[in-house]
PDB file of C-alpha atoms in Angstrom:
ATOM      1  CA  MET A   1       4.228 200.932 169.512  1.00 67.00           C
ATOM      2  CA  LEU A   2       6.102 199.800 172.215  1.00 75.00           C
ATOM      3  CA  TYR A   3       9.425 199.852 171.384  1.00 76.00           C
ATOM      4  CA  LYS A   4       9.204 203.911 171.480  1.00 75.00           C
ATOM      5  CA  TRP A   5       7.451 204.204 174.596  1.00 77.00           C
ATOM      6  CA  ARG A   6      10.479 202.379 176.042  1.00 77.00           C
ATOM      7  CA  LYS A   7      12.894 204.800 174.289  1.00 72.00           C
ATOM      8  CA  ALA A   8      11.436 207.471 175.345  1.00 69.00           C
ATOM      9  CA  LEU A   9      11.482 205.937 178.445  1.00 74.00           C
ATOM     10  CA  GLN A  10      14.836 205.118 178.395  1.00 74.00           C
ATOM     11  CA  VAL A  11      16.182 208.649 179.147  1.00 74.00           C
ATOM     12  CA  TYR A  12      15.505 208.269 182.380  1.00 77.00           C
ATOM     13  CA  LEU A  13      17.948 205.250 183.156  1.00 78.00           C
ATOM     14  CA  ASN A  14      20.266 207.956 182.525  1.00 79.00           C
ATOM     15  CA  PRO A  15      22.250 208.185 186.889  1.00 84.00           C
ATOM     16  CA  ARG A  16      22.304 211.964 185.804  1.00 84.00           C
ATOM     17  CA  MET A  17      18.031 212.006 186.583  1.00 85.00           C
ATOM     18  CA  LEU A  18      18.771 210.509 189.215  1.00 86.00           C
ATOM     19  CA  THR A  19      21.279 213.378 190.654  1.00 88.00           C
ATOM     20  CA  MET A  20      18.738 215.793 189.283  1.00 89.00           C
ATOM     21  CA  VAL A  21      16.417 214.867 191.517  1.00 89.00           C
ATOM     22  CA  GLY A  22      18.935 215.056 194.879  1.00 89.00           C
ATOM     23  CA  LEU A  23      19.082 218.244 193.586  1.00 90.00           C
ATOM     24  CA  GLY A  24      15.366 219.492 192.970  1.00 90.00           C
ATOM     25  CA  PHE A  25      14.961 217.710 196.273  1.00 90.00           C
ATOM     26  CA  SER A  26      17.778 220.345 198.386  1.00 88.00           C
ATOM     27  CA  SER A  27      16.936 223.093 195.823  1.00 88.00           C
ATOM     28  CA  GLY A  28      13.069 222.688 196.986  1.00 88.00           C
ATOM     29  CA  PHE A  29      13.492 221.922 200.730  1.00 86.00           C
ATOM     30  CA  PRO A  30      14.449 224.778 202.026  1.00 86.00           C
ATOM     31  CA  LEU A  31      10.828 226.779 200.411  1.00 82.00           C
ATOM     32  CA  LEU A  32       7.671 226.232 202.522  1.00 81.00           C
ATOM     33  CA  LEU A  33      10.143 224.706 205.683  1.00 80.00           C
ATOM     34  CA  VAL A  34      11.523 229.436 205.528  1.00 83.00           C
ATOM     35  CA  PHE A  35       7.420 230.569 204.510  1.00 79.00           C
ATOM     36  CA  SER A  36       4.950 228.524 205.249  1.00 81.00           C
ATOM     37  CA  THR A  37       6.401 225.996 208.361  1.00 84.00           C
ATOM     38  CA  LEU A  38       8.406 229.117 209.772  1.00 87.00           C
ATOM     39  CA  ASN A  39       4.402 230.633 209.874  1.00 87.00           C
ATOM     40  CA  LEU A  40       2.708 227.893 211.753  1.00 87.00           C
ATOM     41  CA  TRP A  41       6.177 227.868 214.272  1.00 88.00           C
ATOM     42  CA  LEU A  42       5.705 231.540 214.984  1.00 90.00           C
ATOM     43  CA  LYS A  43       1.420 231.040 215.314  1.00 89.00           C
ATOM     44  CA  ASN A  44       2.497 228.263 217.780  1.00 87.00           C
ATOM     45  CA  CYS A  45       5.036 230.624 219.574  1.00 89.00           C
ATOM     46  CA  GLY A  46       2.014 233.638 220.292  1.00 91.00           C
ATOM     47  CA  ILE A  47       3.735 235.757 217.780  1.00 90.00           C
ATOM     48  CA  SER A  48       1.486 238.942 216.433  1.00 91.00           C
ATOM     49  CA  TYR A  49       0.121 238.565 212.966  1.00 90.00           C
ATOM     50  CA  ILE A  50       1.741 241.693 212.137  1.00 91.00           C
ATOM     51  CA  ALA A  51       4.464 240.075 213.445  1.00 91.00           C
ATOM     52  CA  ILE A  52       3.873 236.710 211.484  1.00 89.00           C
ATOM     53  CA  GLY A  53       3.172 239.381 208.068  1.00 89.00           C
ATOM     54  CA  LEU A  54       6.659 240.636 207.881  1.00 88.00           C
ATOM     55  CA  PHE A  55       7.898 237.900 208.156  1.00 87.00           C
ATOM     56  CA  SER A  56       6.489 237.058 204.395  1.00 86.00           C
ATOM     57  CA  LEU A  57       9.524 239.961 203.652  1.00 89.00           C
ATOM     58  CA  VAL A  58      12.189 237.462 203.303  1.00 88.00           C
ATOM     59  CA  LYS A  59      11.045 235.897 200.392  1.00 85.00           C
ATOM     60  CA  LEU A  60      11.968 239.144 198.703  1.00 89.00           C
ATOM     61  CA  PRO A  61      15.473 237.233 197.472  1.00 90.00           C
ATOM     62  CA  TYR A  62      13.846 235.065 195.013  1.00 89.00           C
ATOM     63  CA  SER A  63      12.437 238.198 193.728  1.00 90.00           C
ATOM     64  CA  PHE A  64      15.576 239.724 192.940  1.00 93.00           C
ATOM     65  CA  LYS A  65      17.556 236.447 192.261  1.00 92.00           C
ATOM     66  CA  TRP A  66      18.544 238.326 189.439  1.00 92.00           C
ATOM     67  CA  LEU A  67      20.034 240.791 190.035  1.00 94.00           C
ATOM     68  CA  TRP A  68      22.493 238.689 190.989  1.00 92.00           C
ATOM     69  CA  SER A  69      23.038 235.794 188.892  1.00 92.00           C
ATOM     70  CA  PRO A  70      25.501 237.161 186.813  1.00 92.00           C
ATOM     71  CA  LEU A  71      27.983 237.438 189.345  1.00 91.00           C
ATOM     72  CA  LEU A  72      27.238 233.277 189.661  1.00 90.00           C
ATOM     73  CA  ASP A  73      27.662 232.537 186.547  1.00 88.00           C
ATOM     74  CA  ARG A  74      30.636 234.584 185.591  1.00 89.00           C
ATOM     75  CA  LEU A  75      33.246 234.034 188.740  1.00 87.00           C
ATOM     76  CA  GLY A  76      33.733 230.819 191.222  1.00 82.00           C
ATOM     77  CA  LEU A  77      34.745 230.982 194.404  1.00 86.00           C
ATOM     78  CA  PRO A  78      38.607 229.605 195.260  1.00 86.00           C
ATOM     79  CA  VAL A  79      38.551 227.228 197.878  1.00 86.00           C
ATOM     80  CA  PHE A  80      35.540 225.702 195.325  1.00 87.00           C
ATOM     81  CA  GLN A  81      36.641 226.145 192.478  1.00 84.00           C
ATOM     82  CA  ARG A  82      38.123 223.118 192.672  1.00 87.00           C
ATOM     83  CA  LEU A  83      34.717 221.397 191.953  1.00 88.00           C
ATOM     84  CA  GLY A  84      34.422 223.364 188.556  1.00 86.00           C
ATOM     85  CA  ARG A  85      32.246 227.012 189.288  1.00 85.00           C
ATOM     86  CA  ARG A  86      28.700 225.320 190.024  1.00 88.00           C
ATOM     87  CA  ARG A  87      29.651 222.662 191.660  1.00 89.00           C
ATOM     88  CA  GLY A  88      31.159 224.681 193.899  1.00 92.00           C
ATOM     89  CA  TRP A  89      29.069 227.419 194.319  1.00 93.00           C
ATOM     90  CA  ALA A  90      26.103 224.563 195.083  1.00 92.00           C
ATOM     91  CA  LEU A  91      28.144 222.876 197.682  1.00 92.00           C
ATOM     92  CA  PHE A  92      28.688 226.583 199.054  1.00 94.00           C
ATOM     93  CA  PHE A  93      24.870 226.810 199.023  1.00 94.00           C
ATOM     94  CA  GLN A  94      24.396 223.974 200.688  1.00 92.00           C
ATOM     95  CA  ILE A  95      26.632 224.703 203.878  1.00 93.00           C
ATOM     96  CA  ILE A  96      25.233 227.981 204.096  1.00 95.00           C
ATOM     97  CA  LEU A  97      21.902 227.017 204.369  1.00 93.00           C
ATOM     98  CA  ALA A  98      22.600 223.810 206.676  1.00 91.00           C
ATOM     99  CA  LEU A  99      24.416 226.331 208.303  1.00 94.00           C
ATOM    100  CA  GLY A 100      20.907 228.797 207.809  1.00 93.00           C
ATOM    101  CA  ILE A 101      19.222 226.529 209.543  1.00 90.00           C
ATOM    102  CA  ALA A 102      21.197 225.058 212.929  1.00 90.00           C
ATOM    103  CA  GLY A 103      20.932 228.307 213.425  1.00 92.00           C
ATOM    104  CA  ILE A 104      17.356 229.102 212.890  1.00 90.00           C
ATOM    105  CA  SER A 105      17.005 225.888 215.350  1.00 88.00           C
ATOM    106  CA  THR A 106      18.954 227.378 218.355  1.00 91.00           C
ATOM    107  CA  VAL A 107      16.540 230.742 217.875  1.00 91.00           C
ATOM    108  CA  ASN A 108      13.350 230.724 220.545  1.00 91.00           C
ATOM    109  CA  PRO A 109      10.537 232.600 218.837  1.00 91.00           C
ATOM    110  CA  GLU A 110       9.103 234.247 221.396  1.00 90.00           C
ATOM    111  CA  THR A 111      12.809 235.927 223.168  1.00 92.00           C
ATOM    112  CA  ASN A 112      14.984 236.656 219.748  1.00 92.00           C
ATOM    113  CA  LEU A 113      12.273 237.488 216.728  1.00 93.00           C
ATOM    114  CA  HIS A 114      15.349 239.720 215.408  1.00 93.00           C
ATOM    115  CA  LEU A 115      17.379 237.006 215.344  1.00 95.00           C
ATOM    116  CA  LEU A 116      14.920 234.363 214.253  1.00 93.00           C
ATOM    117  CA  ALA A 117      14.465 236.931 210.849  1.00 93.00           C
ATOM    118  CA  ILE A 118      17.892 237.018 210.056  1.00 94.00           C
ATOM    119  CA  LEU A 119      18.934 233.663 209.625  1.00 95.00           C
ATOM    120  CA  CYS A 120      15.629 233.557 207.886  1.00 93.00           C
ATOM    121  CA  VAL A 121      16.871 235.629 205.195  1.00 94.00           C
ATOM    122  CA  VAL A 122      20.435 234.286 205.262  1.00 95.00           C
ATOM    123  CA  VAL A 123      18.616 230.962 204.497  1.00 94.00           C
ATOM    124  CA  VAL A 124      16.240 232.334 201.569  1.00 94.00           C
ATOM    125  CA  ILE A 125      19.402 234.005 200.167  1.00 95.00           C
ATOM    126  CA  ALA A 126      21.547 230.468 200.053  1.00 95.00           C
ATOM    127  CA  SER A 127      18.039 229.117 199.034  1.00 93.00           C
ATOM    128  CA  ALA A 128      17.440 231.702 195.555  1.00 94.00           C
ATOM    129  CA  SER A 129      21.072 231.483 194.739  1.00 95.00           C
ATOM    130  CA  GLN A 130      21.418 227.760 194.855  1.00 93.00           C
ATOM    131  CA  ASP A 131      18.491 227.668 192.394  1.00 92.00           C
ATOM    132  CA  VAL A 132      20.144 230.165 189.762  1.00 93.00           C
ATOM    133  CA  VAL A 133      23.368 227.451 190.112  1.00 93.00           C
ATOM    134  CA  LEU A 134      21.521 224.397 190.294  1.00 92.00           C
ATOM    135  CA  ASP A 135      19.264 225.582 187.408  1.00 90.00           C
ATOM    136  CA  ALA A 136      22.442 226.221 185.028  1.00 90.00           C
ATOM    137  CA  TYR A 137      24.011 223.137 185.675  1.00 90.00           C
ATOM    138  CA  ARG A 138      20.751 221.108 185.252  1.00 89.00           C
ATOM    139  CA  ILE A 139      20.969 222.700 182.078  1.00 89.00           C
ATOM    140  CA  GLU A 140      24.733 222.169 180.752  1.00 89.00           C
ATOM    141  CA  SER A 141      24.210 218.910 182.510  1.00 86.00           C
ATOM    142  CA  PHE A 142      22.417 217.635 179.719  1.00 86.00           C
ATOM    143  CA  ASN A 143      21.870 217.844 175.896  1.00 85.00           C
ATOM    144  CA  THR A 144      19.006 219.333 173.449  1.00 87.00           C
ATOM    145  CA  LYS A 145      17.224 215.810 173.906  1.00 83.00           C
ATOM    146  CA  GLU A 146      16.805 215.208 177.406  1.00 83.00           C
ATOM    147  CA  GLN A 147      16.345 218.360 178.602  1.00 87.00           C
ATOM    148  CA  GLY A 148      12.397 218.201 178.888  1.00 88.00           C
ATOM    149  CA  ALA A 149      13.120 214.619 180.938  1.00 86.00           C
ATOM    150  CA  GLY A 150      16.517 217.055 182.718  1.00 88.00           C
ATOM    151  CA  VAL A 151      12.902 219.442 183.724  1.00 90.00           C
ATOM    152  CA  ALA A 152      10.746 216.505 185.049  1.00 90.00           C
ATOM    153  CA  VAL A 153      12.694 215.056 187.472  1.00 90.00           C
ATOM    154  CA  TYR A 154      13.983 218.259 188.386  1.00 92.00           C
ATOM    155  CA  ILE A 155      11.095 219.232 189.443  1.00 91.00           C
ATOM    156  CA  ILE A 156       9.597 215.560 190.857  1.00 91.00           C
ATOM    157  CA  GLY A 157      12.448 216.411 193.513  1.00 92.00           C
ATOM    158  CA  TYR A 158      11.942 220.239 193.812  1.00 91.00           C
ATOM    159  CA  ARG A 159       7.995 219.302 195.216  1.00 92.00           C
ATOM    160  CA  PHE A 160       9.049 216.438 197.248  1.00 92.00           C
ATOM    161  CA  GLY A 161      11.549 219.027 198.633  1.00 90.00           C
ATOM    162  CA  THR A 162       8.969 220.984 199.282  1.00 89.00           C
ATOM    163  CA  ILE A 163       6.660 218.518 200.571  1.00 90.00           C
ATOM    164  CA  ALA A 164       9.097 216.850 202.725  1.00 88.00           C
ATOM    165  CA  SER A 165       9.769 221.290 204.682  1.00 85.00           C
ATOM    166  CA  GLY A 166       6.169 222.250 204.099  1.00 85.00           C
ATOM    167  CA  ALA A 167       4.133 218.141 205.372  1.00 86.00           C
ATOM    168  CA  GLY A 168       6.513 216.489 207.122  1.00 86.00           C
ATOM    169  CA  ALA A 169       8.150 219.363 208.824  1.00 84.00           C
ATOM    170  CA  ILE A 170       4.014 219.738 210.240  1.00 85.00           C
ATOM    171  CA  TRP A 171       4.095 216.135 211.441  1.00 89.00           C
ATOM    172  CA  LEU A 172       7.385 215.668 212.628  1.00 87.00           C
ATOM    173  CA  ALA A 173       6.394 219.230 214.692  1.00 84.00           C
ATOM    174  CA  SER A 174       3.325 217.229 216.759  1.00 86.00           C
ATOM    175  CA  TYR A 175       5.413 215.081 217.439  1.00 88.00           C
ATOM    176  CA  MET A 176       8.490 217.072 218.890  1.00 87.00           C
ATOM    177  CA  ASP A 177       9.026 220.889 219.152  1.00 85.00           C
ATOM    178  CA  TRP A 178       9.906 223.074 215.710  1.00 83.00           C
ATOM    179  CA  ASN A 179      13.027 223.243 217.413  1.00 83.00           C
ATOM    180  CA  LYS A 180      14.140 220.039 216.763  1.00 85.00           C
ATOM    181  CA  VAL A 181      12.232 220.204 213.550  1.00 84.00           C
ATOM    182  CA  CYS A 182      14.561 222.763 212.214  1.00 81.00           C
ATOM    183  CA  LEU A 183      17.638 220.745 213.940  1.00 81.00           C
ATOM    184  CA  LEU A 184      16.305 218.039 212.834  1.00 82.00           C
ATOM    185  CA  TYR A 185      15.843 219.039 208.838  1.00 72.00           C
ATOM    186  CA  THR A 186      19.759 220.541 210.115  1.00 72.00           C
ATOM    187  CA  SER A 187      21.425 216.993 209.784  1.00 60.00           C
ATOM    188  CA  ASP A 188      19.721 216.216 206.440  1.00 51.00           C
ATOM    189  CA  ALA A 189      21.170 218.940 204.568  1.00 49.00           C
ATOM    190  CA  ALA A 190      24.086 218.154 206.000  1.00 49.00           C
ATOM    191  CA  ASP A 191      23.604 214.371 204.009  1.00 50.00           C
ATOM    192  CA  ASP A 192      22.123 215.732 201.434  1.00 50.00           C
ATOM    193  CA  MET A 193      26.246 216.650 200.994  1.00 47.00           C
ATOM    194  CA  GLN A 194      27.720 214.123 201.323  1.00 47.00           C
TER     195      GLN A 194
END
């Protein structure tokens, strides 16, 4: 009986599983950062509830990522093609995410709410696109027997990413202003790319 358990758990010792935790983290991280956490930041800045409610429209690209997923599946990026189609797109979207979050960190919502909205849309489109690419990469990285474990570790990483960008950002915001929190998270996104 113990042998069966050990054999079943052995699949998690594959180094690709650890990679999937990191990829899941990078996929889940932007989600709450531009949704719940952003709403708290806007509320702290005294932005109206109507404007905060309109910011919920920023998440629409997540619902429509199926529209451009066939393009991501079939096309490669010229400069990033050397990494492979999936990894090239993933790196490209990581760069866009880092730049978008860095841009968000420089905006004062009280004086430039429109720019903040545009940057949030850029981050959400890059995040939704990264989800498409990383899902495909995850599926292609494992054989049929490893698929369940691959999904499990990816989701664990995803949940840690949402916790870091949700509760982690709120905790950090109690010690520093929101712009610095976003800037700090930009450096974390850059570290994920290495």
